[in-house]
mmCIF file of C-alpha atoms and ligand atoms in Angstrom:
data_model
loop_
_atom_site.group_PDB
_atom_site.id
_atom_site.type_symbol
_atom_site.label_atom_id
_atom_site.label_comp_id
_atom_site.label_asym_id
_atom_site.label_seq_id
_atom_site.Cartn_x
_atom_site.Cartn_y
_atom_site.Cartn_z
ATOM 1 C CA UNK B 1 29.884 -21.557 -64.093
ATOM 2 C CA UNK B 2 30.113 -17.781 -63.752
ATOM 3 C CA UNK B 3 28.495 -14.699 -65.263
ATOM 4 C CA UNK B 4 31.263 -13.054 -67.305
ATOM 5 C CA UNK B 5 29.444 -10.125 -68.879
ATOM 6 C CA UNK B 6 25.978 -8.643 -69.311
ATOM 7 C CA UNK B 7 25.139 -6.532 -72.342
ATOM 8 C CA UNK B 8 22.072 -4.375 -72.874
ATOM 9 C CA UNK B 9 20.792 -3.609 -76.380
ATOM 10 C CA UNK B 10 18.223 -0.943 -77.203
ATOM 11 C CA UNK B 11 16.793 -1.260 -80.703
ATOM 12 C CA UNK B 12 13.747 -0.174 -82.680
ATOM 13 C CA UNK B 13 12.925 -2.750 -85.357
ATOM 14 C CA UNK B 14 9.403 -1.299 -85.593
ATOM 15 C CA UNK B 15 9.218 -0.242 -81.945
ATOM 16 C CA UNK B 16 11.607 0.079 -79.005
ATOM 17 C CA UNK B 17 12.922 -3.027 -77.268
ATOM 18 C CA UNK B 18 15.424 -3.482 -74.441
ATOM 19 C CA UNK B 19 17.259 -6.805 -74.709
ATOM 20 C CA UNK B 20 19.443 -8.316 -71.974
ATOM 21 C CA UNK B 21 22.233 -10.721 -72.872
ATOM 22 C CA UNK B 22 24.008 -12.579 -70.050
ATOM 23 C CA UNK B 23 27.264 -14.167 -71.147
ATOM 24 C CA UNK B 24 28.875 -16.934 -69.066
ATOM 25 C CA UNK B 25 32.467 -18.052 -68.771
ATOM 26 C CA UNK B 26 31.744 -21.285 -70.679
ATOM 27 C CA UNK B 27 30.368 -19.430 -73.688
ATOM 28 C CA UNK B 28 26.642 -20.098 -73.092
ATOM 29 C CA UNK B 29 24.522 -16.943 -73.139
ATOM 30 C CA UNK B 30 20.950 -16.154 -72.174
ATOM 31 C CA UNK B 31 18.496 -13.548 -73.511
ATOM 32 C CA UNK B 32 15.848 -11.581 -71.635
ATOM 33 C CA UNK B 33 13.288 -8.882 -72.464
ATOM 34 C CA UNK B 34 13.414 -5.728 -70.303
ATOM 35 C CA UNK B 35 11.171 -3.465 -72.393
ATOM 36 C CA UNK B 36 9.024 -0.947 -70.512
ATOM 37 C CA UNK B 37 7.063 0.952 -73.138
ATOM 38 C CA UNK B 38 7.767 4.698 -73.026
ATOM 39 C CA UNK B 39 10.314 4.375 -70.175
ATOM 40 C CA UNK B 40 12.890 2.140 -71.861
ATOM 41 C CA UNK B 41 16.055 4.070 -70.989
ATOM 42 C CA UNK B 42 15.196 4.280 -67.281
ATOM 43 C CA UNK B 43 15.369 0.471 -67.167
ATOM 44 C CA UNK B 44 18.633 0.504 -69.114
ATOM 45 C CA UNK B 45 20.195 2.895 -66.574
ATOM 46 C CA UNK B 46 18.933 0.737 -63.691
ATOM 47 C CA UNK B 47 20.451 -2.373 -65.247
ATOM 48 C CA UNK B 48 23.757 -0.787 -66.184
ATOM 49 C CA UNK B 49 24.329 1.271 -63.053
ATOM 50 C CA UNK B 50 22.827 -0.880 -60.340
ATOM 51 C CA UNK B 51 22.401 -4.502 -61.408
ATOM 52 C CA UNK B 52 25.136 -5.556 -63.803
ATOM 53 C CA UNK B 53 28.081 -4.679 -61.482
ATOM 54 C CA UNK B 54 26.548 -6.871 -58.734
ATOM 55 C CA UNK B 55 26.085 -9.931 -60.941
ATOM 56 C CA UNK B 56 29.486 -10.309 -62.592
ATOM 57 C CA UNK B 57 31.149 -13.445 -61.181
ATOM 58 C CA UNK B 58 27.903 -14.926 -59.791
ATOM 59 C CA UNK B 59 26.744 -18.462 -60.653
ATOM 60 C CA UNK B 60 23.948 -18.092 -63.274
ATOM 61 C CA UNK B 61 22.338 -21.321 -62.061
ATOM 62 C CA UNK B 62 21.393 -19.580 -58.803
ATOM 63 C CA UNK B 63 18.231 -18.080 -60.322
ATOM 64 C CA UNK B 64 16.237 -17.948 -57.090
ATOM 65 C CA UNK B 65 19.052 -16.434 -55.047
ATOM 66 C CA UNK B 66 19.746 -13.824 -57.733
ATOM 67 C CA UNK B 67 16.028 -12.941 -57.870
ATOM 68 C CA UNK B 68 15.893 -12.471 -54.089
ATOM 69 C CA UNK B 69 19.167 -10.543 -54.148
ATOM 70 C CA UNK B 70 17.805 -8.078 -56.712
ATOM 71 C CA UNK B 71 14.340 -7.806 -55.090
ATOM 72 C CA UNK B 72 15.087 -7.749 -51.360
ATOM 73 C CA UNK B 73 18.684 -6.676 -51.693
ATOM 74 C CA UNK B 74 17.985 -3.268 -53.208
ATOM 75 C CA UNK B 75 15.829 -2.231 -50.214
ATOM 76 C CA UNK B 76 13.438 -0.295 -52.561
ATOM 77 C CA UNK B 77 11.107 -3.141 -53.430
ATOM 78 C CA UNK B 78 8.721 -3.313 -56.389
ATOM 79 C CA UNK B 79 8.022 -0.607 -58.992
ATOM 80 C CA UNK B 80 7.944 -0.926 -62.792
ATOM 81 C CA UNK B 81 11.584 0.058 -63.421
ATOM 82 C CA UNK B 82 13.055 -2.326 -60.834
ATOM 83 C CA UNK B 83 10.738 -5.191 -61.727
ATOM 84 C CA UNK B 84 11.247 -4.866 -65.497
ATOM 85 C CA UNK B 85 15.000 -4.949 -64.925
ATOM 86 C CA UNK B 86 14.681 -8.040 -62.677
ATOM 87 C CA UNK B 87 12.390 -9.649 -65.275
ATOM 88 C CA UNK B 88 14.957 -9.252 -68.063
ATOM 89 C CA UNK B 89 17.725 -10.778 -65.923
ATOM 90 C CA UNK B 90 15.497 -13.625 -64.708
ATOM 91 C CA UNK B 91 14.427 -14.611 -68.245
ATOM 92 C CA UNK B 92 18.034 -14.656 -69.425
ATOM 93 C CA UNK B 93 19.021 -16.905 -66.486
ATOM 94 C CA UNK B 94 16.243 -19.406 -67.306
ATOM 95 C CA UNK B 95 17.413 -19.317 -70.931
ATOM 96 C CA UNK B 96 20.937 -20.213 -69.777
ATOM 97 C CA UNK B 97 19.704 -23.009 -67.506
ATOM 98 C CA UNK B 98 17.704 -24.502 -70.364
ATOM 99 C CA UNK B 99 20.615 -24.310 -72.782
ATOM 100 C CA UNK B 100 22.993 -25.959 -70.283
ATOM 101 C CA UNK B 101 20.444 -28.694 -69.503
ATOM 102 C CA UNK B 102 19.691 -28.988 -73.250
ATOM 103 C CA UNK B 103 15.976 -28.657 -72.452
ATOM 104 C CA UNK B 104 13.306 -26.113 -73.387
ATOM 105 C CA UNK B 105 12.276 -23.937 -70.438
ATOM 106 C CA UNK B 106 8.801 -25.503 -70.219
ATOM 107 C CA UNK B 107 10.511 -28.790 -69.334
ATOM 108 C CA UNK B 108 12.340 -27.122 -66.456
ATOM 109 C CA UNK B 109 8.994 -25.830 -65.171
ATOM 110 C CA UNK B 110 7.511 -29.328 -65.036
ATOM 111 C CA UNK B 111 6.645 -30.180 -68.635
ATOM 112 C CA UNK B 112 3.693 -29.395 -70.855
ATOM 113 C CA UNK B 113 0.128 -29.228 -69.561
ATOM 114 C CA UNK B 114 -1.096 -28.667 -73.149
ATOM 115 C CA UNK B 115 0.059 -29.083 -76.713
ATOM 116 C CA UNK B 116 -0.999 -25.682 -78.027
ATOM 117 C CA UNK B 117 -1.620 -22.234 -76.607
ATOM 118 C CA UNK B 118 -4.936 -20.532 -77.288
ATOM 119 C CA UNK B 119 -4.584 -16.859 -78.214
ATOM 120 C CA UNK B 120 -6.763 -13.822 -78.791
ATOM 121 C CA UNK B 121 -6.132 -11.213 -81.461
ATOM 122 C CA UNK B 122 -7.222 -7.585 -81.826
ATOM 123 C CA UNK B 123 -9.890 -6.224 -84.167
ATOM 124 C CA UNK B 124 -9.950 -2.428 -84.126
ATOM 125 C CA UNK B 125 -11.801 0.074 -86.270
ATOM 126 C CA UNK B 126 -12.936 3.633 -86.794
ATOM 127 C CA UNK B 127 -16.565 2.490 -86.776
ATOM 128 C CA UNK B 128 -18.570 -0.673 -86.116
ATOM 129 C CA UNK B 129 -18.529 -1.881 -89.731
ATOM 130 C CA UNK B 130 -14.762 -1.547 -90.003
ATOM 131 C CA UNK B 131 -14.242 -3.276 -86.631
ATOM 132 C CA UNK B 132 -16.502 -6.161 -87.674
ATOM 133 C CA UNK B 133 -14.742 -6.472 -91.049
ATOM 134 C CA UNK B 134 -11.456 -6.751 -89.179
ATOM 135 C CA UNK B 135 -13.013 -9.352 -86.879
ATOM 136 C CA UNK B 136 -13.993 -11.274 -90.037
ATOM 137 C CA UNK B 137 -10.391 -11.193 -91.303
ATOM 138 C CA UNK B 138 -9.134 -12.620 -88.009
ATOM 139 C CA UNK B 139 -11.776 -15.358 -88.057
ATOM 140 C CA UNK B 140 -10.567 -16.219 -91.588
ATOM 141 C CA UNK B 141 -6.997 -16.357 -90.287
ATOM 142 C CA UNK B 142 -8.104 -18.934 -87.711
ATOM 143 C CA UNK B 143 -8.479 -16.846 -84.537
ATOM 144 C CA UNK B 144 -10.973 -18.342 -82.066
ATOM 145 C CA UNK B 145 -10.963 -15.332 -79.744
ATOM 146 C CA UNK B 146 -10.795 -11.630 -80.607
ATOM 147 C CA UNK B 147 -10.717 -8.383 -78.625
ATOM 148 C CA UNK B 148 -12.936 -5.673 -80.126
ATOM 149 C CA UNK B 149 -12.067 -1.964 -79.777
ATOM 150 C CA UNK B 150 -13.888 0.692 -81.763
ATOM 151 C CA UNK B 151 -13.566 4.480 -82.026
ATOM 152 C CA UNK B 152 -16.400 6.199 -80.167
ATOM 153 C CA UNK B 153 -18.268 8.514 -82.583
ATOM 154 C CA UNK B 154 -17.294 12.103 -81.907
ATOM 155 C CA UNK B 155 -14.194 11.234 -79.864
ATOM 156 C CA UNK B 156 -10.872 11.833 -81.493
ATOM 157 C CA UNK B 157 -8.646 8.738 -81.317
ATOM 158 C CA UNK B 158 -10.244 6.328 -78.848
ATOM 159 C CA UNK B 159 -7.995 3.793 -77.108
ATOM 160 C CA UNK B 160 -7.205 0.712 -79.143
ATOM 161 C CA UNK B 161 -8.060 2.160 -82.532
ATOM 162 C CA UNK B 162 -5.276 2.965 -84.904
ATOM 163 C CA UNK B 163 -6.689 6.189 -86.262
ATOM 164 C CA UNK B 164 -4.710 5.923 -89.496
ATOM 165 C CA UNK B 165 -1.442 5.413 -87.621
ATOM 166 C CA UNK B 166 0.744 2.501 -88.547
ATOM 167 C CA UNK B 167 2.494 2.339 -85.176
ATOM 168 C CA UNK B 168 -0.119 0.727 -82.926
ATOM 169 C CA UNK B 169 -1.134 3.360 -80.309
ATOM 170 C CA UNK B 170 1.824 5.695 -80.436
ATOM 171 C CA UNK B 171 4.135 6.976 -83.113
ATOM 172 C CA UNK B 172 7.657 5.548 -83.026
ATOM 173 C CA UNK B 173 9.218 8.682 -84.379
ATOM 174 C CA UNK B 174 11.050 10.813 -81.843
ATOM 175 C CA UNK B 175 7.774 12.522 -81.122
ATOM 176 C CA UNK B 176 8.562 15.157 -78.488
ATOM 177 C CA UNK B 177 5.496 14.787 -76.244
ATOM 178 C CA UNK B 178 2.707 12.284 -75.550
ATOM 179 C CA UNK B 179 -0.198 12.548 -78.023
ATOM 180 C CA UNK B 180 -3.507 13.586 -76.404
ATOM 181 C CA UNK B 181 -6.904 11.948 -76.884
ATOM 182 C CA UNK B 182 -10.429 12.873 -75.798
ATOM 183 C CA UNK B 183 -12.552 10.768 -73.485
ATOM 184 C CA UNK B 184 -16.237 10.806 -72.590
ATOM 185 C CA UNK B 185 -17.552 8.036 -70.348
ATOM 186 C CA UNK B 186 -21.264 8.346 -71.075
ATOM 187 C CA UNK B 187 -20.735 8.342 -74.858
ATOM 188 C CA UNK B 188 -18.581 5.241 -74.436
ATOM 189 C CA UNK B 189 -21.108 3.448 -72.233
ATOM 190 C CA UNK B 190 -23.904 4.144 -74.712
ATOM 191 C CA UNK B 191 -21.886 2.974 -77.693
ATOM 192 C CA UNK B 192 -19.967 -0.184 -76.731
ATOM 193 C CA UNK B 193 -22.990 -2.499 -76.232
ATOM 194 C CA UNK B 194 -24.031 -1.787 -79.850
ATOM 195 C CA UNK B 195 -20.632 -2.998 -81.045
ATOM 196 C CA UNK B 196 -21.040 -6.345 -79.275
ATOM 197 C CA UNK B 197 -24.679 -6.708 -80.255
ATOM 198 C CA UNK B 198 -23.774 -6.279 -83.932
ATOM 199 C CA UNK B 199 -20.760 -8.598 -83.598
ATOM 200 C CA UNK B 200 -22.978 -11.369 -82.219
ATOM 201 C CA UNK B 201 -25.637 -10.762 -84.898
ATOM 202 C CA UNK B 202 -23.023 -11.086 -87.621
ATOM 203 C CA UNK B 203 -20.734 -13.830 -86.258
ATOM 204 C CA UNK B 204 -22.909 -15.803 -83.829
ATOM 205 C CA UNK B 205 -21.998 -17.033 -80.356
ATOM 206 C CA UNK B 206 -19.105 -19.401 -81.176
ATOM 207 C CA UNK B 207 -16.285 -16.893 -81.532
ATOM 208 C CA UNK B 208 -14.985 -15.705 -78.152
ATOM 209 C CA UNK B 209 -15.066 -11.929 -77.764
ATOM 210 C CA UNK B 210 -13.170 -9.683 -75.357
ATOM 211 C CA UNK B 211 -12.942 -5.978 -74.613
ATOM 212 C CA UNK B 212 -10.353 -3.773 -72.897
ATOM 213 C CA UNK B 213 -11.701 -0.749 -70.983
ATOM 214 C CA UNK B 214 -8.150 0.453 -70.231
ATOM 215 C CA UNK B 215 -9.138 1.571 -66.735
ATOM 216 C CA UNK B 216 -11.434 4.354 -67.960
ATOM 217 C CA UNK B 217 -14.396 3.671 -65.637
ATOM 218 C CA UNK B 218 -15.284 3.946 -61.973
ATOM 219 C CA UNK B 219 -16.422 0.713 -60.277
ATOM 220 C CA UNK B 220 -20.137 1.458 -60.560
ATOM 221 C CA UNK B 221 -19.801 2.470 -64.215
ATOM 222 C CA UNK B 222 -17.838 -0.711 -64.889
ATOM 223 C CA UNK B 223 -20.511 -2.721 -63.085
ATOM 224 C CA UNK B 224 -23.132 -1.226 -65.383
ATOM 225 C CA UNK B 225 -21.064 -2.001 -68.488
ATOM 226 C CA UNK B 226 -20.447 -5.591 -67.340
ATOM 227 C CA UNK B 227 -24.173 -6.065 -66.798
ATOM 228 C CA UNK B 228 -25.115 -4.550 -70.161
ATOM 229 C CA UNK B 229 -22.619 -6.823 -71.944
ATOM 230 C CA UNK B 230 -23.838 -10.034 -70.286
ATOM 231 C CA UNK B 231 -26.048 -11.126 -73.229
ATOM 232 C CA UNK B 232 -22.992 -11.017 -75.524
ATOM 233 C CA UNK B 233 -21.056 -13.525 -73.453
ATOM 234 C CA UNK B 234 -17.563 -12.003 -73.272
ATOM 235 C CA UNK B 235 -14.606 -14.234 -72.476
ATOM 236 C CA UNK B 236 -13.531 -11.329 -70.295
ATOM 237 C CA UNK B 237 -13.777 -7.598 -69.745
ATOM 238 C CA UNK B 238 -10.273 -6.258 -69.189
ATOM 239 C CA UNK B 239 -9.078 -3.442 -66.910
ATOM 240 C CA UNK B 240 -12.579 -2.158 -66.277
ATOM 241 C CA UNK B 241 -11.239 -0.122 -63.308
ATOM 242 C CA UNK B 242 -7.772 0.875 -62.098
ATOM 243 C CA UNK B 243 -6.552 -1.550 -59.477
ATOM 244 C CA UNK B 244 -4.440 0.412 -57.026
ATOM 245 C CA UNK B 245 -7.504 0.085 -54.823
ATOM 246 C CA UNK B 246 -8.104 -3.601 -55.376
ATOM 247 C CA UNK B 247 -11.524 -3.602 -53.714
ATOM 248 C CA UNK B 248 -12.908 -1.598 -56.657
ATOM 249 C CA UNK B 249 -13.261 -5.009 -58.291
ATOM 250 C CA UNK B 250 -15.439 -6.214 -55.444
ATOM 251 C CA UNK B 251 -18.023 -3.616 -56.379
ATOM 252 C CA UNK B 252 -17.968 -4.618 -60.049
ATOM 253 C CA UNK B 253 -18.144 -8.290 -59.098
ATOM 254 C CA UNK B 254 -21.268 -7.808 -56.975
ATOM 255 C CA UNK B 255 -23.238 -6.628 -59.999
ATOM 256 C CA UNK B 256 -22.187 -8.679 -63.005
ATOM 257 C CA UNK B 257 -21.342 -12.191 -64.178
ATOM 258 C CA UNK B 258 -19.195 -10.866 -67.045
ATOM 259 C CA UNK B 259 -15.752 -12.377 -66.314
ATOM 260 C CA UNK B 260 -13.126 -9.824 -65.252
ATOM 261 C CA UNK B 261 -9.419 -9.601 -66.101
ATOM 262 C CA UNK B 262 -6.688 -7.255 -64.877
ATOM 263 C CA UNK B 263 -2.954 -7.179 -64.254
ATOM 264 C CA UNK B 264 -0.920 -5.965 -67.241
ATOM 265 C CA UNK B 265 0.660 -3.125 -65.266
ATOM 266 C CA UNK B 266 1.154 -5.131 -62.062
ATOM 267 C CA UNK B 267 4.761 -5.508 -60.936
ATOM 268 C CA UNK B 268 4.448 -8.168 -58.261
ATOM 269 C CA UNK B 269 2.170 -10.782 -56.751
ATOM 270 C CA UNK B 270 1.293 -8.195 -54.081
ATOM 271 C CA UNK B 271 -0.599 -6.079 -56.643
ATOM 272 C CA UNK B 272 -2.928 -9.029 -57.151
ATOM 273 C CA UNK B 273 -3.143 -10.403 -53.620
ATOM 274 C CA UNK B 274 -6.607 -9.174 -52.604
ATOM 275 C CA UNK B 275 -8.005 -9.580 -56.101
ATOM 276 C CA UNK B 276 -7.032 -13.233 -56.086
ATOM 277 C CA UNK B 277 -7.798 -14.270 -52.544
ATOM 278 C CA UNK B 278 -11.234 -12.625 -52.685
ATOM 279 C CA UNK B 279 -11.959 -14.133 -56.099
ATOM 280 C CA UNK B 280 -12.888 -10.734 -57.508
ATOM 281 C CA UNK B 281 -11.354 -11.545 -60.896
ATOM 282 C CA UNK B 282 -11.320 -14.461 -63.319
ATOM 283 C CA UNK B 283 -8.092 -13.871 -65.247
ATOM 284 C CA UNK B 284 -4.757 -12.496 -64.065
ATOM 285 C CA UNK B 285 -2.879 -10.674 -66.825
ATOM 286 C CA UNK B 286 0.598 -10.120 -65.371
ATOM 287 C CA UNK B 287 3.421 -10.184 -67.917
ATOM 288 C CA UNK B 288 6.746 -11.994 -67.663
ATOM 289 C CA UNK B 289 8.479 -8.750 -68.692
ATOM 290 C CA UNK B 290 6.980 -6.545 -65.972
ATOM 291 C CA UNK B 291 6.048 -8.752 -63.022
ATOM 292 C CA UNK B 292 9.428 -10.282 -62.192
ATOM 293 C CA UNK B 293 10.201 -12.813 -64.908
ATOM 294 C CA UNK B 294 9.536 -16.524 -65.049
ATOM 295 C CA UNK B 295 10.361 -17.006 -61.355
ATOM 296 C CA UNK B 296 7.603 -14.585 -60.293
ATOM 297 C CA UNK B 297 5.033 -15.567 -62.942
ATOM 298 C CA UNK B 298 5.222 -19.181 -61.786
ATOM 299 C CA UNK B 299 4.351 -18.102 -58.241
ATOM 300 C CA UNK B 300 1.503 -15.864 -59.387
ATOM 301 C CA UNK B 301 0.036 -18.715 -61.470
ATOM 302 C CA UNK B 302 0.155 -21.138 -58.541
ATOM 303 C CA UNK B 303 -1.378 -18.601 -56.155
ATOM 304 C CA UNK B 304 -4.133 -17.807 -58.686
ATOM 305 C CA UNK B 305 -4.923 -21.500 -59.176
ATOM 306 C CA UNK B 306 -6.034 -21.814 -55.544
ATOM 307 C CA UNK B 307 -8.782 -19.266 -56.281
ATOM 308 C CA UNK B 308 -9.971 -20.608 -59.665
ATOM 309 C CA UNK B 309 -8.283 -17.732 -61.482
ATOM 310 C CA UNK B 310 -6.672 -18.463 -64.847
ATOM 311 C CA UNK B 311 -3.683 -16.744 -66.431
ATOM 312 C CA UNK B 312 -3.988 -14.529 -69.514
ATOM 313 C CA UNK B 313 -0.582 -12.891 -69.925
ATOM 314 C CA UNK B 314 -0.345 -9.430 -71.444
ATOM 315 C CA UNK B 315 0.935 -9.857 -74.996
ATOM 316 C CA UNK B 316 1.135 -6.488 -76.764
ATOM 317 C CA UNK B 317 3.621 -5.620 -79.516
ATOM 318 C CA UNK B 318 5.664 -3.711 -76.924
ATOM 319 C CA UNK B 319 6.797 -7.034 -75.443
ATOM 320 C CA UNK B 320 9.643 -8.432 -77.565
ATOM 321 C CA UNK B 321 9.653 -11.931 -79.092
ATOM 322 C CA UNK B 322 11.855 -12.985 -76.135
ATOM 323 C CA UNK B 323 9.054 -12.053 -73.705
ATOM 324 C CA UNK B 324 6.487 -13.733 -75.945
ATOM 325 C CA UNK B 325 8.610 -16.890 -76.043
ATOM 326 C CA UNK B 326 8.923 -16.838 -72.237
ATOM 327 C CA UNK B 327 5.121 -16.583 -72.060
ATOM 328 C CA UNK B 328 4.799 -19.534 -74.419
ATOM 329 C CA UNK B 329 6.975 -21.674 -72.133
ATOM 330 C CA UNK B 330 4.991 -20.576 -69.078
ATOM 331 C CA UNK B 331 1.664 -21.098 -70.863
ATOM 332 C CA UNK B 332 2.712 -24.581 -71.956
ATOM 333 C CA UNK B 333 3.295 -25.499 -68.324
ATOM 334 C CA UNK B 334 0.714 -23.435 -66.333
ATOM 335 C CA UNK B 335 -2.068 -25.858 -65.283
ATOM 336 C CA UNK B 336 -4.492 -22.931 -64.847
ATOM 337 C CA UNK B 337 -3.638 -21.212 -68.129
ATOM 338 C CA UNK B 338 -6.558 -19.379 -69.769
ATOM 339 C CA UNK B 339 -5.557 -17.512 -72.915
ATOM 340 C CA UNK B 340 -2.631 -15.538 -74.356
ATOM 341 C CA UNK B 341 -2.966 -12.133 -76.027
ATOM 342 C CA UNK B 342 -1.128 -12.328 -79.362
ATOM 343 C CA UNK B 343 -1.479 -10.090 -82.368
ATOM 344 C CA UNK B 344 1.408 -11.440 -84.425
ATOM 345 C CA UNK B 345 4.920 -10.173 -84.920
ATOM 346 C CA UNK B 346 5.308 -6.938 -86.912
ATOM 347 C CA UNK B 347 7.176 -6.696 -90.127
ATOM 348 C CA UNK B 348 10.458 -7.772 -91.593
ATOM 349 C CA UNK B 349 12.846 -5.747 -89.350
ATOM 350 C CA UNK B 350 11.493 -7.382 -86.188
ATOM 351 C CA UNK B 351 11.889 -10.869 -87.586
ATOM 352 C CA UNK B 352 15.361 -9.965 -88.828
ATOM 353 C CA UNK B 353 16.469 -8.969 -85.310
ATOM 354 C CA UNK B 354 14.661 -11.687 -83.297
ATOM 355 C CA UNK B 355 14.544 -15.299 -84.510
ATOM 356 C CA UNK B 356 11.802 -16.858 -82.398
ATOM 357 C CA UNK B 357 10.329 -20.346 -81.992
ATOM 358 C CA UNK B 358 6.615 -19.445 -82.191
ATOM 359 C CA UNK B 359 4.229 -20.543 -84.921
ATOM 360 C CA UNK B 360 0.606 -19.350 -85.185
ATOM 361 C CA UNK B 361 -1.743 -22.092 -86.347
ATOM 362 C CA UNK B 362 -5.516 -22.194 -86.254
ATOM 363 C CA UNK B 363 -5.992 -19.766 -83.368
ATOM 364 C CA UNK B 364 -3.142 -21.203 -81.308
ATOM 365 C CA UNK B 365 0.578 -20.738 -80.795
ATOM 366 C CA UNK B 366 2.904 -23.689 -81.093
ATOM 367 C CA UNK B 367 6.384 -23.726 -79.607
ATOM 368 C CA UNK B 368 9.279 -25.933 -80.664
ATOM 369 C CA UNK B 369 11.740 -27.928 -78.538
ATOM 370 C CA UNK B 370 14.811 -25.709 -78.818
ATOM 371 C CA UNK B 371 16.757 -25.550 -75.525
ATOM 372 C CA UNK B 372 16.199 -22.537 -73.284
ATOM 373 C CA UNK B 373 13.706 -19.943 -74.521
ATOM 374 C CA UNK B 374 14.553 -20.767 -78.138
ATOM 375 C CA UNK B 375 15.031 -17.177 -79.313
ATOM 376 C CA UNK B 376 18.055 -15.716 -81.031
ATOM 377 C CA UNK B 377 18.986 -12.070 -81.307
ATOM 378 C CA UNK B 378 20.951 -10.624 -84.220
ATOM 379 C CA UNK B 379 23.116 -7.903 -82.655
ATOM 380 C CA UNK B 380 24.355 -6.618 -85.998
ATOM 381 C CA UNK B 381 20.867 -6.296 -87.413
ATOM 382 C CA UNK B 382 19.683 -4.617 -84.179
ATOM 383 C CA UNK B 383 22.315 -1.880 -84.632
ATOM 384 C CA UNK B 384 20.602 -0.791 -87.854
ATOM 385 C CA UNK B 385 17.419 0.142 -85.971
ATOM 386 C CA UNK B 386 18.186 2.727 -83.340
ATOM 387 C CA UNK B 387 16.056 3.828 -80.390
ATOM 388 C CA UNK B 388 13.382 6.469 -80.989
ATOM 389 C CA UNK B 389 11.849 8.358 -78.112
ATOM 390 C CA UNK B 390 8.156 7.536 -78.040
ATOM 391 C CA UNK B 391 5.380 8.148 -75.530
ATOM 392 C CA UNK B 392 2.055 6.423 -74.998
ATOM 393 C CA UNK B 393 -0.897 8.819 -75.413
ATOM 394 C CA UNK B 394 -2.715 10.506 -72.558
ATOM 395 C CA UNK B 395 -6.482 11.110 -72.212
ATOM 396 C CA UNK B 396 -8.429 14.199 -71.233
ATOM 397 C CA UNK B 397 -12.121 14.732 -70.586
ATOM 398 C CA UNK B 398 -13.915 17.342 -72.717
ATOM 399 C CA UNK B 399 -13.315 19.979 -70.023
ATOM 400 C CA UNK B 400 -9.571 19.297 -70.021
ATOM 401 C CA UNK B 401 -9.376 17.077 -66.900
ATOM 402 C CA UNK B 402 -6.598 14.514 -67.192
ATOM 403 C CA UNK B 403 -8.080 11.008 -67.341
ATOM 404 C CA UNK B 404 -6.758 7.440 -67.460
ATOM 405 C CA UNK B 405 -5.475 6.470 -70.874
HETATM 406 C C1 GCO D 1 -3.303 -4.670 -73.990
HETATM 407 C C2 GCO D 1 -2.814 -3.378 -73.485
HETATM 408 C C3 GCO D 1 -1.769 -2.696 -74.285
HETATM 409 C C4 GCO D 1 -1.138 -1.528 -73.569
HETATM 410 C C5 GCO D 1 0.268 -1.318 -74.008
HETATM 411 C C6 GCO D 1 0.951 -0.274 -73.186
HETATM 412 O O1 GCO D 1 -4.285 -5.137 -73.446
HETATM 413 O O2 GCO D 1 -2.676 -5.219 -74.876
HETATM 414 O O3 GCO D 1 -3.746 -2.629 -72.848
HETATM 415 O O4 GCO D 1 -2.160 -2.446 -75.546
HETATM 416 O O5 GCO D 1 -1.859 -0.374 -73.750
HETATM 417 O O6 GCO D 1 0.931 -2.522 -73.954
HETATM 418 O O7 GCO D 1 2.315 -0.326 -73.398
HETATM 419 MG MG1 MG D 2 -4.929 -4.086 -71.822
#
């Protein structure tokens, strides 16, 4: 069997997605997700200029060799563009292997460790009452775990709150430059505990609650937040500090028993090495789309298991249904799976372009037994929704200093 052609599709059925399609000489094809939010076309150029010409004629069953060829063989290891491109190719190869074997990908990984995949949704709001109302709606829909993000009074457009926009955090509308938001750490630190206190007063201790700091704090500030939130029993506190310097998490860890999660922007197992082997975190949030595909996620999960760390893959709307399906296969297998972030699949255009095998039921995702990843992609429909340049926002402190968004 040989790779005959590889096509890349860029579409915007609600937001931008980069889809990889590997076509083989016996007619079987595989699909992968290579979406890197805000930098989509850089990945497309990498795939088209530097990867596709090297893969034509190769045996698609050689997933491991192709992974090593693209990772070690380019000399310039790691990085979000390279690793997103590798991820898209890797997913499509696993899809092909599953289709040829007539087995869903989770079977190729070793079979199911669980029947259903626990997920957490997002409740956001402009104030505490609105956030808690939205939490109530998710509880009614069956969610057992919910991330709470709330606008900080006086700050214009805090992370995670929609602020009247229908497009998640960023407008999908050829906006020329990144939108800017204000940030103030002490106002945030004073406000967030009230949100969780009120959530527990209203909904009790049974619902699992989470919060994403989006790397806005220093280690000692994060330590203080973790400590203050202890009475509210979070499932985890996400991205409390940036992780280029992994030992920042050691400092947080020394001060709080609030479980810690990080990893959505990691590209490889190396980004998590010290965090895992020192047991500074509880959940590793690498994504199949950005950390090297199924081949790499499997290794990260196994490495994490040695250190009692569970997986909680990043599952935002800027990962396509192909990436979400790949997560579902991984999560079905991963013995040390924790929870999957999942906020549902947008509107009609998205479901018109991607036909996926996932069903949300009572706080969990269920996956069917279709061979491969189980997703189909409607190329004709995708053509109707063309790419729109869109940037994630940036943050500035009140004095104008650029901060982490
Ligand atoms: C999350 C994330 C996202 C990211 C987004 C960036 O926990 O889901 O932080 O919302 O901000 O995916 O592209
Ligand atoms: Mg996050």
